[in-house]
mmCIF file of C-alpha atoms in Angstrom:
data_model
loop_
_atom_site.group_PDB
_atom_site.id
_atom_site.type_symbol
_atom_site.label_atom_id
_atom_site.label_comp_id
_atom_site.label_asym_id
_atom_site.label_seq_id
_atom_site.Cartn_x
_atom_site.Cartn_y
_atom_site.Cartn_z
ATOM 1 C CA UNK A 1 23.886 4.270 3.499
ATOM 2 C CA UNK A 2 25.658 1.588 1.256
ATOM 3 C CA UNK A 3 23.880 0.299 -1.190
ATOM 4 C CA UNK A 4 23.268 -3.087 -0.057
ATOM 5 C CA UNK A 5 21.288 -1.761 2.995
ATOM 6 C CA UNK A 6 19.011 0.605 1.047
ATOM 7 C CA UNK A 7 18.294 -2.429 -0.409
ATOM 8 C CA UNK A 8 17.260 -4.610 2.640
ATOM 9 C CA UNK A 9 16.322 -1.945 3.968
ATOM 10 C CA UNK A 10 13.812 -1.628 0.898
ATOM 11 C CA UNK A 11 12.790 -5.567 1.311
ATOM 12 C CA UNK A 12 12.382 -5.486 5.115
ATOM 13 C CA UNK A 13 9.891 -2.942 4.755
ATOM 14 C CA UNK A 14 8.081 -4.294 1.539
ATOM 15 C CA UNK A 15 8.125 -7.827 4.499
ATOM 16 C CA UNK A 16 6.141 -5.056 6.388
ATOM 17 C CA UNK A 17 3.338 -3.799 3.841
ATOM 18 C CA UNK A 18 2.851 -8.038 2.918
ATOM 19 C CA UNK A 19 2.442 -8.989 6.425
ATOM 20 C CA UNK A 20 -0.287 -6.257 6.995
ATOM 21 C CA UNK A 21 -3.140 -8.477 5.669
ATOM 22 C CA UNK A 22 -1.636 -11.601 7.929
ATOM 23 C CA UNK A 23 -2.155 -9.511 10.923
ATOM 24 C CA UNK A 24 -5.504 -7.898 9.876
ATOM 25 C CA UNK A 25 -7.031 -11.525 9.676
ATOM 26 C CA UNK A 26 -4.905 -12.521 12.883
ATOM 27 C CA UNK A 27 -6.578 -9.740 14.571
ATOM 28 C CA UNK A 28 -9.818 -10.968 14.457
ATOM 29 C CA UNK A 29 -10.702 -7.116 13.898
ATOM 30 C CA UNK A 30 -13.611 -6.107 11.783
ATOM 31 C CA UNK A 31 -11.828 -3.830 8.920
ATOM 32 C CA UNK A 32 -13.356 -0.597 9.558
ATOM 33 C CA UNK A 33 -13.040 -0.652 12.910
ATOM 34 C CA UNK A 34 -9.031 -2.044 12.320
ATOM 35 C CA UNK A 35 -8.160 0.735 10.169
ATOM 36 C CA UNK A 36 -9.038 3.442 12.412
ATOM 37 C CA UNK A 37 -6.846 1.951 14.861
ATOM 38 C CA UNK A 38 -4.152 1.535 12.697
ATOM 39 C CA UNK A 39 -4.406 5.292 11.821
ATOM 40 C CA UNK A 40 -4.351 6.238 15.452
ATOM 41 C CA UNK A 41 -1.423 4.057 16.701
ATOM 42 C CA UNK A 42 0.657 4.349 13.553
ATOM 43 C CA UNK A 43 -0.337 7.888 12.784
ATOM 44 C CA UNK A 44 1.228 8.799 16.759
ATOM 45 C CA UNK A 45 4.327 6.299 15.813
ATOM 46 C CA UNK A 46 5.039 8.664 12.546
ATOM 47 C CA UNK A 47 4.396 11.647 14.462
ATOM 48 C CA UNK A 48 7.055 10.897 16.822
ATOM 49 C CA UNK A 49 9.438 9.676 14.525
ATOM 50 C CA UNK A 50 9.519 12.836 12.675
ATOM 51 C CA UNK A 51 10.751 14.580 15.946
ATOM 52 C CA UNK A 52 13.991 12.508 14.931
ATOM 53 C CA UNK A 53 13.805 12.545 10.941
ATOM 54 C CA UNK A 54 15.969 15.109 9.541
ATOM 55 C CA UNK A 55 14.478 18.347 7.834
ATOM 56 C CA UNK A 56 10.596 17.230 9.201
ATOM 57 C CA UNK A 57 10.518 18.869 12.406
ATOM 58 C CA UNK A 58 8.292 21.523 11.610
ATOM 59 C CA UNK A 59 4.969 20.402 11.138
ATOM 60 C CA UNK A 60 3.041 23.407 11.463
ATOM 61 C CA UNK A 61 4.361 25.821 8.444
ATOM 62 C CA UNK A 62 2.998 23.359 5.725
ATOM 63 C CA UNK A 63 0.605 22.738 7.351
ATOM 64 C CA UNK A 64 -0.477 26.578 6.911
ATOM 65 C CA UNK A 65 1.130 27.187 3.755
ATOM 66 C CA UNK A 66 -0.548 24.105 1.641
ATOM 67 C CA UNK A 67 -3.171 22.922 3.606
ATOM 68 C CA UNK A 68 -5.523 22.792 0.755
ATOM 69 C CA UNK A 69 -3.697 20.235 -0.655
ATOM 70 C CA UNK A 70 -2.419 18.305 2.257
ATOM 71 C CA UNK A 71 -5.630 17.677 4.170
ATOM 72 C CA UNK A 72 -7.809 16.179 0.903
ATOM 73 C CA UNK A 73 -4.695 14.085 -0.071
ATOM 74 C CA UNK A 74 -4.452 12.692 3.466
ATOM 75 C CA UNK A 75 -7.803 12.225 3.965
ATOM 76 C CA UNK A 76 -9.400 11.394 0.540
ATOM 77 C CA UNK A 77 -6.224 9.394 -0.690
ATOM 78 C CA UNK A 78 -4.464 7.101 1.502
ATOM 79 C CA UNK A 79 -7.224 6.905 4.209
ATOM 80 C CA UNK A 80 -10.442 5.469 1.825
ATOM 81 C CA UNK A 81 -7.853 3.431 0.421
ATOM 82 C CA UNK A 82 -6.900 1.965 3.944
ATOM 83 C CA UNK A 83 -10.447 1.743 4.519
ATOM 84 C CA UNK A 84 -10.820 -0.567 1.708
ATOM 85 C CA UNK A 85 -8.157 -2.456 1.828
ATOM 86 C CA UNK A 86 -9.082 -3.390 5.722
ATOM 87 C CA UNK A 87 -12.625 -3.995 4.825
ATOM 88 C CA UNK A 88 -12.317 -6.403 1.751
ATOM 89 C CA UNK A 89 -10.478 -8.943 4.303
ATOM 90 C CA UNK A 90 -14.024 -8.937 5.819
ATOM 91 C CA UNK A 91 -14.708 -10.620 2.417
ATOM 92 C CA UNK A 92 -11.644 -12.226 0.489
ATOM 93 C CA UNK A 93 -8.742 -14.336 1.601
ATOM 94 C CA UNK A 94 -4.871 -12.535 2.729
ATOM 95 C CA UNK A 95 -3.845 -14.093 -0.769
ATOM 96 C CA UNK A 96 -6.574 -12.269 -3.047
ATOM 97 C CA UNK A 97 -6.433 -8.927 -1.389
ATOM 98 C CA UNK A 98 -2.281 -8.998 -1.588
ATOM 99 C CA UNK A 99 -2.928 -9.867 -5.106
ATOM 100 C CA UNK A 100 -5.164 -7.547 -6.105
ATOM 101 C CA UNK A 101 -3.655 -4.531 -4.273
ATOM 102 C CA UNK A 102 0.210 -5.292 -6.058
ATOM 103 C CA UNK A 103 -1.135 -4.426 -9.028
ATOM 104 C CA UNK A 104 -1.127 -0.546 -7.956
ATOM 105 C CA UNK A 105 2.615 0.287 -9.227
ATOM 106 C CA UNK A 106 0.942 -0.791 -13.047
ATOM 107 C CA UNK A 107 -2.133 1.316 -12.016
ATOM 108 C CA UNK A 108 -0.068 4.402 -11.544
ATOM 109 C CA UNK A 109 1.165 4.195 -14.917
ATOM 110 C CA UNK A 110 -2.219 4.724 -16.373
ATOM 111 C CA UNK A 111 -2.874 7.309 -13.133
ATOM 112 C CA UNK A 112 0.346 9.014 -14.231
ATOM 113 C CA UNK A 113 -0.687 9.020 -18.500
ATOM 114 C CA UNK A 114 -4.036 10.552 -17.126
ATOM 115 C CA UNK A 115 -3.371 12.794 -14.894
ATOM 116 C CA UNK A 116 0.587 14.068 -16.320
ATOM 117 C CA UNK A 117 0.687 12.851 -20.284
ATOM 118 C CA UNK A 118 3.417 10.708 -19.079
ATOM 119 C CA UNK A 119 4.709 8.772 -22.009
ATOM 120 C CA UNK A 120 3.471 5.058 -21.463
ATOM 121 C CA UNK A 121 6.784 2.523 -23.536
ATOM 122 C CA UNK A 122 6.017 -0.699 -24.763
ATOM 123 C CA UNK A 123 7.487 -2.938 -22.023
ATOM 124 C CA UNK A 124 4.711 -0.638 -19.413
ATOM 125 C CA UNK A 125 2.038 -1.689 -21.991
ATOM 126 C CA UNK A 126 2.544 -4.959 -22.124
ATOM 127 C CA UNK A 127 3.717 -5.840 -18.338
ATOM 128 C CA UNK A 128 0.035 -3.829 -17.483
ATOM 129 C CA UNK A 129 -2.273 -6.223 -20.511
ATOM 130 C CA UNK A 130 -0.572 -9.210 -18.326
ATOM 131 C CA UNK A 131 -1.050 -7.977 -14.874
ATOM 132 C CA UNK A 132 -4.763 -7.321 -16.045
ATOM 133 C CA UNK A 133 -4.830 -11.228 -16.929
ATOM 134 C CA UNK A 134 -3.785 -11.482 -13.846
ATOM 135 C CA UNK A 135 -6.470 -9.613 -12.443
ATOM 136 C CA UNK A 136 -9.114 -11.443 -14.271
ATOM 137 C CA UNK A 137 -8.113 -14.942 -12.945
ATOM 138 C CA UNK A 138 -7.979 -13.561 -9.673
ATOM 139 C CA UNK A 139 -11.504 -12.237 -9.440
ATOM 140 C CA UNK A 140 -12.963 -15.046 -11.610
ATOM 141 C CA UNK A 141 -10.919 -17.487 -10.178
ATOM 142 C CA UNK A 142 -10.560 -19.330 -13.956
ATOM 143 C CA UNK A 143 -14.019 -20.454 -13.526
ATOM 144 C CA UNK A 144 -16.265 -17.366 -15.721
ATOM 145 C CA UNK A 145 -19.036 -19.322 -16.121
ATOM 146 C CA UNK A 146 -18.809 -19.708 -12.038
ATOM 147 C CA UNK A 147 -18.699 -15.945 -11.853
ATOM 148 C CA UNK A 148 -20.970 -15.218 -8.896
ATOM 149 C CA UNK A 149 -21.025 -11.097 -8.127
ATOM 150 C CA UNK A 150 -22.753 -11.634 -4.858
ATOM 151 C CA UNK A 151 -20.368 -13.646 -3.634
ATOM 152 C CA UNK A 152 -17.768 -12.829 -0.738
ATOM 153 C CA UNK A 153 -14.484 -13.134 -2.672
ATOM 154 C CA UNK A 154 -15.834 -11.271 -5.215
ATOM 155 C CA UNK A 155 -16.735 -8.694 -3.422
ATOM 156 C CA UNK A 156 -13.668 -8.231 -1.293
ATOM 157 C CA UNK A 157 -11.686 -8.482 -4.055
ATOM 158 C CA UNK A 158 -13.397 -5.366 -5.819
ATOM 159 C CA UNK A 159 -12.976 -3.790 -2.964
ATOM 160 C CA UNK A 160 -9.125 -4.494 -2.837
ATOM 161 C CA UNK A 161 -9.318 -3.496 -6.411
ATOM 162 C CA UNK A 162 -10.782 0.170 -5.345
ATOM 163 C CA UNK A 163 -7.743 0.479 -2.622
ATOM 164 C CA UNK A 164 -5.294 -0.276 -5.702
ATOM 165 C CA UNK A 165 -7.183 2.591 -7.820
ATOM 166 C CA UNK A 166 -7.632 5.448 -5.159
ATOM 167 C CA UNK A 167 -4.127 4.371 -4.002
ATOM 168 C CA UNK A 168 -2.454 4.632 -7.234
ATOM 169 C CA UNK A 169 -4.473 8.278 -7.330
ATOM 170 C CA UNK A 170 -2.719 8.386 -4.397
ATOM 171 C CA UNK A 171 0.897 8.118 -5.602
ATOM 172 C CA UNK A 172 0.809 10.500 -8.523
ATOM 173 C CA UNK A 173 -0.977 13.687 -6.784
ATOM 174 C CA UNK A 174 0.917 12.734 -3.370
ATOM 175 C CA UNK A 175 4.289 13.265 -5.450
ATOM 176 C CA UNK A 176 3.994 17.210 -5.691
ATOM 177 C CA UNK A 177 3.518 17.081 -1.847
ATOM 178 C CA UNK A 178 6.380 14.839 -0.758
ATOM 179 C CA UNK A 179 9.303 17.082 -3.515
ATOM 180 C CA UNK A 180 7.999 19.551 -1.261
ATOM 181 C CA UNK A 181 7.790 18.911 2.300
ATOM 182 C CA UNK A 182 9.493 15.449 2.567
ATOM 183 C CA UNK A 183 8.199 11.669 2.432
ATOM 184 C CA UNK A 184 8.592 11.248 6.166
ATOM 185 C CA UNK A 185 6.337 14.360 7.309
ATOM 186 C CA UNK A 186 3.802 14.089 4.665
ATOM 187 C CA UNK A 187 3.523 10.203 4.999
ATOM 188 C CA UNK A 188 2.752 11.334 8.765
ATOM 189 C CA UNK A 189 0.516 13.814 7.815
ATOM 190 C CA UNK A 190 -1.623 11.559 5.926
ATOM 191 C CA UNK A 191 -1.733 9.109 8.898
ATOM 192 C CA UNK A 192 -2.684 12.022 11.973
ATOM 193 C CA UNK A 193 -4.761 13.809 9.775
ATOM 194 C CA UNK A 194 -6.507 10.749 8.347
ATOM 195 C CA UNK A 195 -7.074 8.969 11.485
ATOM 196 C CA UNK A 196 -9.722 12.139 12.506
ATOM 197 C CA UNK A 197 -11.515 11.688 9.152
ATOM 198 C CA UNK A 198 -11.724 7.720 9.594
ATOM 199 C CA UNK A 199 -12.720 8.251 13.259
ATOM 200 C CA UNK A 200 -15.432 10.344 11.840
ATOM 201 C CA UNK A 201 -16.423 7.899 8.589
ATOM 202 C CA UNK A 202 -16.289 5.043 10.532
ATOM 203 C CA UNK A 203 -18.311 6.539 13.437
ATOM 204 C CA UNK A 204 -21.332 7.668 11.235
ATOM 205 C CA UNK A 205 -21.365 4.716 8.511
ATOM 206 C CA UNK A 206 -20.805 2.320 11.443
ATOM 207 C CA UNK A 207 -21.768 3.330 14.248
ATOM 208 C CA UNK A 208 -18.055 2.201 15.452
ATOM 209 C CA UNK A 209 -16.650 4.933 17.682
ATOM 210 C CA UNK A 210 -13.185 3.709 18.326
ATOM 211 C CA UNK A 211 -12.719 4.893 21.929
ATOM 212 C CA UNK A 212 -8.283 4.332 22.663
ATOM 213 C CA UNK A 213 -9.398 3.622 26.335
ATOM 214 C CA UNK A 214 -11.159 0.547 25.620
ATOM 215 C CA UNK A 215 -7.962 -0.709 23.834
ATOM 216 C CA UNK A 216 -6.944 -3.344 26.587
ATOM 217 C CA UNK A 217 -10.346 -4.444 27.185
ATOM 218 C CA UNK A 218 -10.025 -6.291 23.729
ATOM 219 C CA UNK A 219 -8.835 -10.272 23.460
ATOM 220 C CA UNK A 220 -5.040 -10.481 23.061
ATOM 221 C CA UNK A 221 -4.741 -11.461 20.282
ATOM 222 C CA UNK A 222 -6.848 -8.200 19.086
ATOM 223 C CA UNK A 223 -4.263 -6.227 21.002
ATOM 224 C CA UNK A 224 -1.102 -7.564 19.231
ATOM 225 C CA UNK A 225 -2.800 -7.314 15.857
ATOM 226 C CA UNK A 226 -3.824 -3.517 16.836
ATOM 227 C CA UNK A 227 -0.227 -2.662 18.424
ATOM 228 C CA UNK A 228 1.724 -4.432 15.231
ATOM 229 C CA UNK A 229 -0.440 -2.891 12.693
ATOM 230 C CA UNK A 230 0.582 0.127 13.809
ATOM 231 C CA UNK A 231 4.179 0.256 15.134
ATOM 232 C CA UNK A 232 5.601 -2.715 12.595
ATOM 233 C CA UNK A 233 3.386 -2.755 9.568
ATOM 234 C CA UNK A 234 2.759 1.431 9.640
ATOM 235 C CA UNK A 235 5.863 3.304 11.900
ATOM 236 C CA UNK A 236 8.471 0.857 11.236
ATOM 237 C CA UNK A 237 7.576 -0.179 7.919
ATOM 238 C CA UNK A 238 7.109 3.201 6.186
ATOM 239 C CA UNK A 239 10.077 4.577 7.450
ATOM 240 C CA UNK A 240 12.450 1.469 6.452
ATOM 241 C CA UNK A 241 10.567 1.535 2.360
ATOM 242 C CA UNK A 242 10.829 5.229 2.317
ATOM 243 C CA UNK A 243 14.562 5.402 3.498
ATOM 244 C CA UNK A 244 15.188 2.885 1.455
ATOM 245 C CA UNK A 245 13.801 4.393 -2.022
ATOM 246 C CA UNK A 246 15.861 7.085 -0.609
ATOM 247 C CA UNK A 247 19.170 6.279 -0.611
ATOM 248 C CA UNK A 248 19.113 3.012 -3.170
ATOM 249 C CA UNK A 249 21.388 3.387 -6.289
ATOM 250 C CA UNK A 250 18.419 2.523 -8.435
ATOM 251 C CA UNK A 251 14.963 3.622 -7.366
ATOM 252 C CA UNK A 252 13.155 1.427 -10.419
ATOM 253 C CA UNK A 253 15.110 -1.523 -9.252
ATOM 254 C CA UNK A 254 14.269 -0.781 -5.197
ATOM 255 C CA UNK A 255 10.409 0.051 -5.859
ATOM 256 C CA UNK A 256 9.748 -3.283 -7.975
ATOM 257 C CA UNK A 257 10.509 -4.476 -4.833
ATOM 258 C CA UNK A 258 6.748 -4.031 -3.966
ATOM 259 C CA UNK A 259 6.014 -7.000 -6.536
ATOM 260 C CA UNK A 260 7.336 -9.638 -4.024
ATOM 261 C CA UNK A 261 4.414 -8.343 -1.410
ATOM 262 C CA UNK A 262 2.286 -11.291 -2.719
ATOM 263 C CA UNK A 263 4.718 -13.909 -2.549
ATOM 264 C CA UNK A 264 5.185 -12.575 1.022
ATOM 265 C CA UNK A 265 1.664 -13.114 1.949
ATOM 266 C CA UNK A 266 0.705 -16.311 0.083
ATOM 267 C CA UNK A 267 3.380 -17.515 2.124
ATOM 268 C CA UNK A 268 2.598 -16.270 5.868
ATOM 269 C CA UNK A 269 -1.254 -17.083 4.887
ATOM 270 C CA UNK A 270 -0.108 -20.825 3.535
ATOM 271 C CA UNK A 271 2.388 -21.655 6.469
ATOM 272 C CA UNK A 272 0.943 -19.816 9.371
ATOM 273 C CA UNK A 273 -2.737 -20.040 9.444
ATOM 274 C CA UNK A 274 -3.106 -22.774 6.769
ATOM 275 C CA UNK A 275 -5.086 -20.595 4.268
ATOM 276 C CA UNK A 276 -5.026 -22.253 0.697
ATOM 277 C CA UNK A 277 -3.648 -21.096 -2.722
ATOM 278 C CA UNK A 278 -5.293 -22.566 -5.764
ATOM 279 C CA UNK A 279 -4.119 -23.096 -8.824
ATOM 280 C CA UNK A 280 -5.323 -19.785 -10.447
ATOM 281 C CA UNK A 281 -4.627 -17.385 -7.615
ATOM 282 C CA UNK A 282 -1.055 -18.852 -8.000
ATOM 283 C CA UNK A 283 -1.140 -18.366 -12.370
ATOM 284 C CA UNK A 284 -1.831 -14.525 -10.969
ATOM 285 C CA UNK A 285 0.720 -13.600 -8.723
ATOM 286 C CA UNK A 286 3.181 -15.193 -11.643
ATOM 287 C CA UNK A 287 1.464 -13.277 -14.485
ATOM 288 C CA UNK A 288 1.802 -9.854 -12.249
ATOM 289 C CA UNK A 289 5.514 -10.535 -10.820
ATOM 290 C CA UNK A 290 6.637 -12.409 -14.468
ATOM 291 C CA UNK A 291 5.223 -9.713 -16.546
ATOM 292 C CA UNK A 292 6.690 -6.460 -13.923
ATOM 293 C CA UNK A 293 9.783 -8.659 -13.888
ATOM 294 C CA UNK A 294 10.003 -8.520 -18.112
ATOM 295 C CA UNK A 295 9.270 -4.273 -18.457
ATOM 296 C CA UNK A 296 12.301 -3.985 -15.862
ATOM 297 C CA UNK A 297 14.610 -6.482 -17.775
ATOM 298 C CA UNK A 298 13.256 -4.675 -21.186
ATOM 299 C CA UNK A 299 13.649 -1.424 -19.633
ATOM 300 C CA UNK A 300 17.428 -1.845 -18.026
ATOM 301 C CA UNK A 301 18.718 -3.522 -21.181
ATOM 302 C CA UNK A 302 16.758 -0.407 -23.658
ATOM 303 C CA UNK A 303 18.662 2.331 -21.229
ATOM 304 C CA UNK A 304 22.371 -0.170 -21.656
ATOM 305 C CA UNK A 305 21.826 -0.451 -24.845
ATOM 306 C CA UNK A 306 21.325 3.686 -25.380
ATOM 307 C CA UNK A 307 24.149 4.725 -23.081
ATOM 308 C CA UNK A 308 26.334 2.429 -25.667
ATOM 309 C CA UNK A 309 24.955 3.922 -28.450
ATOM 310 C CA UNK A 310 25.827 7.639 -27.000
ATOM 311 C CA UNK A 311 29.757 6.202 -26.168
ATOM 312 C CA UNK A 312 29.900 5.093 -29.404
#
């Protein structure tokens, strides 16, 4: 794959995880209810698709070998965060949510000091302090002496804060687990597996039993949301990022790619169902992409400057 296309192939499906919150609201859905069915159609679309992916055939020896890892990362990690992130667009708009949920990558960083001792460099420091500024005009929306914790943004947006966390938890215990048994077939574990524990949260806490026959009794535009949740922004989506990360000359250069998820949404959410932007959700999404934008600059022209210093 040149690089070029890991490239688009990288943005086309970073066009996939921003347009997930566009069709969550289009959906008309209620979140826990939505996720489960995103876990069941896009968990079955990732199941087949690894009956095609190289090297992740064989679902059943990991399975056996490392199922003690596998089944609490699958359904403790990626499927309470999808709960979460479906639920707080009961609450907040498509543009706070997106917001609030790119800030993961800078999350991990933290994660990965906690969890790993990995080093933390000045440019990560800093880029985090301003995507944390970021974060605090998002929630308060500028206005602190407005602040109002039983209000519906609010809320939604802590909840969209709690995806970012348990998915940046995600990320750096997941990473063991993916050197090992692929991204494809563990990224498909997490979604079969996890759709069984959502079926069951969701059921209980609820009272929401998602029954897949009653799927085309639903409105149509319920339907569509449902089907493209899970074949576009899940199947297709995953598969495109993770190939993409995969073969791109520069992984730190094809992952910021994530940062342009907001921009993606504020943009469906403005133009196709005429949500609204003010003035400090917009100062956030420019204090998390300008500050992400200034550690890679800062970081690509530290490693030029090294690899001149080692010619030399």
């Amino acid at each position: 794959m040149r690089g070029w296309v890991a490239y688009l192939a990288c943005f086309i499906g970073v066009c996939g995880h921003a347009s997930s919150e566009f069709v969550a609201k289009l959906a008309a859905t209620p979140g826990p209810e939505f996720s489960v069915w995103r876990f069941m159609i896009g968990g079955l679309g990732l199941l087949i698709a690894t009956r095609f992916w190289p090297g992740a055939r064989d679902l059943i020896t990991p399975i056996k070998q490392d199922w003690r890892r596998i089944l609490p990362l699958a359904c403790l990690g990626m499927s309470m965060g999808q709960l979460f992130f479906h639920w707080a667009l009961d609450y907040a708009s498509i543009i706070q949510v997106a917001t609030m949920v790119t800030a993961m990558p800078i999350i991990v960083i933290g994660v990965d000091w906690l969890i790993n001792r990995t080093p933390i460099s000045a440019p990560k420091l800093i880029s985090g302090f301003g995507a944390f500024i970021g974060v605090l005009l998002l929630l308060t929306d500028g206005y602190l002496d407005a602040f109002d914790i039983t209000g519906d943004a609010f809320v939604g947006t802590v909840m969209a804060f709690g995806c970012a966390i348990i998915g940046a938890f995600y990320l750096v215990l997941v990473r063991p687990a993916v050197i090992d048994h692929g991204a494809v077939r563990m990224t498909a574990y997490t979604f079969v597996l996890g759709f069984f524990f959502l079926y069951l949260v969701v059921g209980f806490a609820w009272g929401i039993w998602v029954d897949p026959l009653t799927l085309f009794d639903k409105r149509p535009e319920q339907i569509v949301g449902i089907f493209t949740i899970g074949i576009w922004n899940t199947t297709i989506a995953m598969i495109l990022w993770l190939a993409g990360l995969s073969f791109a000359p520069d992984l730190v250069r094809a992952n910021y790619m994530f940062f342009l998820k907001p921009v993606i949404a504020a943009f469906l959410a403005i133009a196709i169902i005429g949500d609204s932007l003010s003035l400090m959700q917009g100062l956030a999404i420019f204090a998390i992409l300008f500050c992400v934008g200034m550690e890679y600059v800062w970081t690509d022209r530290a490693a030029k400057a090294a690899a001149r210093r080692a010619k030399a």
